Amino acid sequence: FAFEKEVVGTLTKIKVAAAGINAFLGTGYGTANEMGIKITNADLGLVLYKNGSASATYALDASASAQLVGITGLTLSGTLGVRVNKTGAAVNEHISVNGVTVDVVFVDGTDLMGFSGSNLTLSIAGFVSLSGSFAFEKEVVGTLTKIKVAAAGINAFLGTGYGTANEMGIKVTNA
């Protein structure tokens, strides 16, 4: 973890970063009975700005690999990301954590909230399989709000025997 505070005139900037973090949210950690969410290789960069009497603003960029474990018949895993810019300005901050640089970079001041998942896989009871990459963004410019949705490399199967010579069901590949 790293924490930095900079004050220049009336501008106070607080930078927070974490790199390579592993966490487990659940029960039975380290045993054969783990049940919960495993988070691995998480990086987080957060920059808080306070300028005089104006409201505080922030920018956040975080990513991690995550996996649901210990629930029979349900698997979910992939790499997740969250990006938020509530500063109203471009952000170009770099925070060092034990020799690793965590970047918080936004090319403009667009009011942005985004969530992404790459290489996601979901399997439910051997009957539903879904994989691919997804992204969702909410962008606000003045009075205009845009919701952006993207998907790539989507594979879906509904049926039995997925991945075997005995597949039977509905299959969508690389949509």
Tab-separated table of C-alpha atoms in Angstrom:
chain	number	residue	atom	x	y	z
A	1	PHE	CA	0.000	0.000	0.000
A	2	ALA	CA	1.099	3.590	-0.559
A	3	PHE	CA	-0.321	6.896	0.631
A	4	GLU	CA	0.865	10.325	-0.531
A	5	LYS	CA	-0.354	13.814	0.298
A	6	GLU	CA	0.580	16.894	-1.718
A	7	VAL	CA	-0.459	20.465	-1.000
A	8	VAL	CA	0.148	23.219	-3.567
A	9	GLY	CA	-1.554	26.502	-2.736
A	10	THR	CA	-5.213	25.703	-2.071
A	11	LEU	CA	-5.088	22.315	-3.819
A	12	THR	CA	-4.720	19.223	-1.649
A	13	LYS	CA	-4.133	15.928	-3.421
A	14	ILE	CA	-4.221	12.560	-1.652
A	15	LYS	CA	-3.003	9.516	-3.586
A	16	VAL	CA	-3.694	5.967	-2.442
A	17	ALA	CA	-2.472	2.819	-4.173
A	18	ALA	CA	-2.237	-0.915	-3.674
A	19	ALA	CA	-0.568	-3.476	-5.928
A	20	GLY	CA	-0.589	-7.251	-6.104
A	21	ILE	CA	-3.183	-7.649	-3.362
A	22	ASN	CA	-4.799	-11.028	-2.680
A	23	ALA	CA	-7.957	-11.378	-0.598
A	24	PHE	CA	-10.633	-13.897	0.263
A	25	LEU	CA	-14.189	-12.973	1.208
A	26	GLY	CA	-16.006	-15.969	2.603
A	27	THR	CA	-15.534	-18.915	4.911
A	28	GLY	CA	-13.129	-21.865	5.188
A	29	TYR	CA	-10.126	-20.059	3.704
A	30	GLY	CA	-7.179	-22.372	3.076
A	31	THR	CA	-9.233	-25.526	3.518
A	32	ALA	CA	-10.982	-27.916	1.141
A	33	ASN	CA	-14.252	-26.242	2.212
A	34	GLU	CA	-13.590	-22.713	0.941
A	35	MET	CA	-16.761	-20.872	-0.051
A	36	GLY	CA	-16.696	-17.277	-1.203
A	37	ILE	CA	-14.836	-14.959	-3.548
A	38	LYS	CA	-11.079	-15.156	-4.153
A	39	ILE	CA	-9.483	-11.945	-5.359
A	40	THR	CA	-5.947	-12.136	-6.716
A	41	ASN	CA	-3.409	-9.704	-8.105
A	42	ALA	CA	-5.559	-6.650	-7.355
A	43	ASP	CA	-4.265	-3.170	-8.194
A	44	LEU	CA	-5.965	-0.005	-7.016
A	45	GLY	CA	-5.207	3.646	-7.619
A	46	LEU	CA	-7.274	6.432	-6.047
A	47	VAL	CA	-6.636	10.169	-6.225
A	48	LEU	CA	-8.654	12.612	-4.099
A	49	TYR	CA	-8.609	16.333	-4.902
A	50	LYS	CA	-9.768	19.194	-2.677
A	51	ASN	CA	-9.343	22.744	-3.956
A	52	GLY	CA	-10.191	25.454	-1.433
A	53	SER	CA	-13.869	25.445	-0.489
A	54	ALA	CA	-14.940	23.496	-3.606
A	55	SER	CA	-16.343	19.984	-3.208
A	56	ALA	CA	-13.812	17.164	-3.169
A	57	THR	CA	-13.463	15.112	-6.357
A	58	TYR	CA	-11.792	11.802	-7.141
A	59	ALA	CA	-10.487	9.438	-9.801
A	60	LEU	CA	-10.264	5.659	-9.330
A	61	ASP	CA	-8.786	2.845	-11.380
A	62	ALA	CA	-8.873	-0.723	-10.006
A	63	SER	CA	-8.537	-4.217	-11.426
A	64	ALA	CA	-8.254	-7.784	-10.127
A	65	SER	CA	-8.787	-11.395	-11.005
A	66	ALA	CA	-11.767	-12.855	-9.167
A	67	GLN	CA	-13.218	-16.327	-8.747
A	68	LEU	CA	-16.323	-17.652	-7.017
A	69	VAL	CA	-15.382	-20.837	-5.132
A	70	GLY	CA	-17.134	-23.551	-3.179
A	71	ILE	CA	-20.644	-23.366	-4.621
A	72	THR	CA	-21.579	-26.666	-6.216
A	73	GLY	CA	-22.886	-26.271	-9.744
A	74	LEU	CA	-21.863	-22.609	-10.075
A	75	THR	CA	-18.545	-21.285	-11.348
A	76	LEU	CA	-17.661	-17.696	-12.139
A	77	SER	CA	-14.200	-16.271	-12.823
A	78	GLY	CA	-12.366	-13.598	-14.779
A	79	THR	CA	-10.617	-10.260	-14.585
A	80	LEU	CA	-12.666	-7.316	-13.356
A	81	GLY	CA	-12.006	-3.596	-13.638
A	82	VAL	CA	-13.566	-0.388	-12.324
A	83	ARG	CA	-12.769	3.120	-13.625
A	84	VAL	CA	-14.302	6.330	-12.276
A	85	ASN	CA	-13.428	9.963	-13.010
A	86	LYS	CA	-15.410	12.534	-11.023
A	87	THR	CA	-12.760	15.277	-11.228
A	88	GLY	CA	-14.025	17.219	-14.243
A	89	ALA	CA	-10.469	17.257	-15.610
A	90	ALA	CA	-7.900	15.004	-17.245
A	91	VAL	CA	-5.986	12.906	-14.707
A	92	ASN	CA	-2.400	11.729	-15.135
A	93	GLU	CA	-1.191	10.347	-11.801
A	94	HIS	CA	1.338	7.596	-11.104
A	95	ILE	CA	1.763	6.119	-7.633
A	96	SER	CA	4.703	3.905	-6.692
A	97	VAL	CA	4.048	0.882	-4.458
A	98	ASN	CA	7.147	-1.146	-3.589
A	99	GLY	CA	8.643	-0.665	-7.065
A	100	VAL	CA	5.330	-1.156	-8.916
A	101	THR	CA	3.715	1.863	-10.558
A	102	VAL	CA	-0.072	2.127	-10.318
A	103	ASP	CA	-1.472	4.520	-12.925
A	104	VAL	CA	-4.619	6.609	-12.647
A	105	VAL	CA	-4.956	8.123	-16.119
A	106	PHE	CA	-7.970	9.679	-17.845
A	107	VAL	CA	-7.353	11.607	-21.062
A	108	ASP	CA	-10.105	14.164	-20.455
A	109	GLY	CA	-12.495	15.397	-17.791
A	110	THR	CA	-15.502	13.383	-18.881
A	111	ASP	CA	-17.645	12.348	-15.900
A	112	LEU	CA	-17.159	8.594	-16.222
A	113	MET	CA	-18.105	5.434	-14.328
A	114	GLY	CA	-17.112	2.138	-15.914
A	115	PHE	CA	-17.060	-1.557	-15.120
A	116	SER	CA	-15.433	-4.249	-17.237
A	117	GLY	CA	-14.919	-7.972	-17.186
A	118	SER	CA	-12.471	-9.772	-19.441
A	119	ASN	CA	-12.069	-13.482	-19.995
A	120	LEU	CA	-15.158	-14.068	-17.874
A	121	THR	CA	-16.561	-17.568	-17.588
A	122	LEU	CA	-19.851	-18.578	-16.035
A	123	SER	CA	-21.202	-22.094	-15.700
A	124	ILE	CA	-24.489	-22.996	-14.034
A	125	ALA	CA	-25.294	-26.608	-13.136
A	126	GLY	CA	-23.612	-27.955	-16.280
A	127	PHE	CA	-26.566	-26.586	-18.259
A	128	VAL	CA	-25.581	-22.964	-18.965
A	129	SER	CA	-22.109	-21.856	-20.078
A	130	LEU	CA	-21.178	-18.286	-20.956
A	131	SER	CA	-17.781	-16.738	-21.638
A	132	GLY	CA	-16.360	-13.556	-23.101
A	133	SER	CA	-15.492	-9.969	-22.294
A	134	PHE	CA	-17.933	-7.211	-21.368
A	135	ALA	CA	-17.752	-3.479	-20.593
A	136	PHE	CA	-20.314	-1.025	-19.252
A	137	GLU	CA	-19.792	2.743	-19.002
A	138	LYS	CA	-21.870	5.665	-17.881
A	139	GLU	CA	-20.605	8.911	-19.337
A	140	VAL	CA	-22.051	12.341	-18.520
A	141	VAL	CA	-21.238	15.455	-20.584
A	142	GLY	CA	-23.314	18.455	-19.579
A	143	THR	CA	-26.958	17.349	-19.659
A	144	LEU	CA	-26.251	14.354	-21.918
A	145	THR	CA	-25.877	10.925	-20.278
A	146	LYS	CA	-24.612	7.999	-22.345
A	147	ILE	CA	-24.731	4.362	-21.302
A	148	LYS	CA	-22.246	2.337	-23.337
A	149	VAL	CA	-22.275	-1.458	-23.470
A	150	ALA	CA	-19.732	-3.603	-25.291
A	151	ALA	CA	-19.129	-7.322	-25.597
A	152	ALA	CA	-16.503	-9.338	-27.463
A	153	GLY	CA	-15.656	-12.989	-27.961
A	154	ILE	CA	-18.973	-14.118	-26.513
A	155	ASN	CA	-19.587	-17.866	-26.376
A	156	ALA	CA	-22.820	-19.244	-24.970
A	157	PHE	CA	-24.247	-22.722	-24.592
A	158	LEU	CA	-27.577	-23.819	-23.180
A	159	GLY	CA	-27.986	-27.583	-22.988
A	160	THR	CA	-26.078	-30.671	-21.897
A	161	GLY	CA	-22.671	-32.153	-22.632
A	162	TYR	CA	-20.921	-28.836	-23.351
A	163	GLY	CA	-17.404	-29.351	-24.681
A	164	THR	CA	-17.927	-33.036	-25.420
A	165	ALA	CA	-18.815	-35.017	-28.519
A	166	ASN	CA	-22.302	-35.415	-27.023
A	167	GLU	CA	-23.274	-31.724	-26.904
A	168	MET	CA	-26.991	-31.159	-27.234
A	169	GLY	CA	-28.491	-27.691	-27.027
A	170	ILE	CA	-28.143	-24.181	-28.380
A	171	LYS	CA	-24.637	-22.837	-29.004
A	172	VAL	CA	-23.436	-19.358	-29.970
A	173	THR	CA	-19.742	-18.957	-30.794
A	174	ASN	CA	-17.600	-15.820	-30.969
A	175	ALA	CA	-20.494	-13.366	-31.091
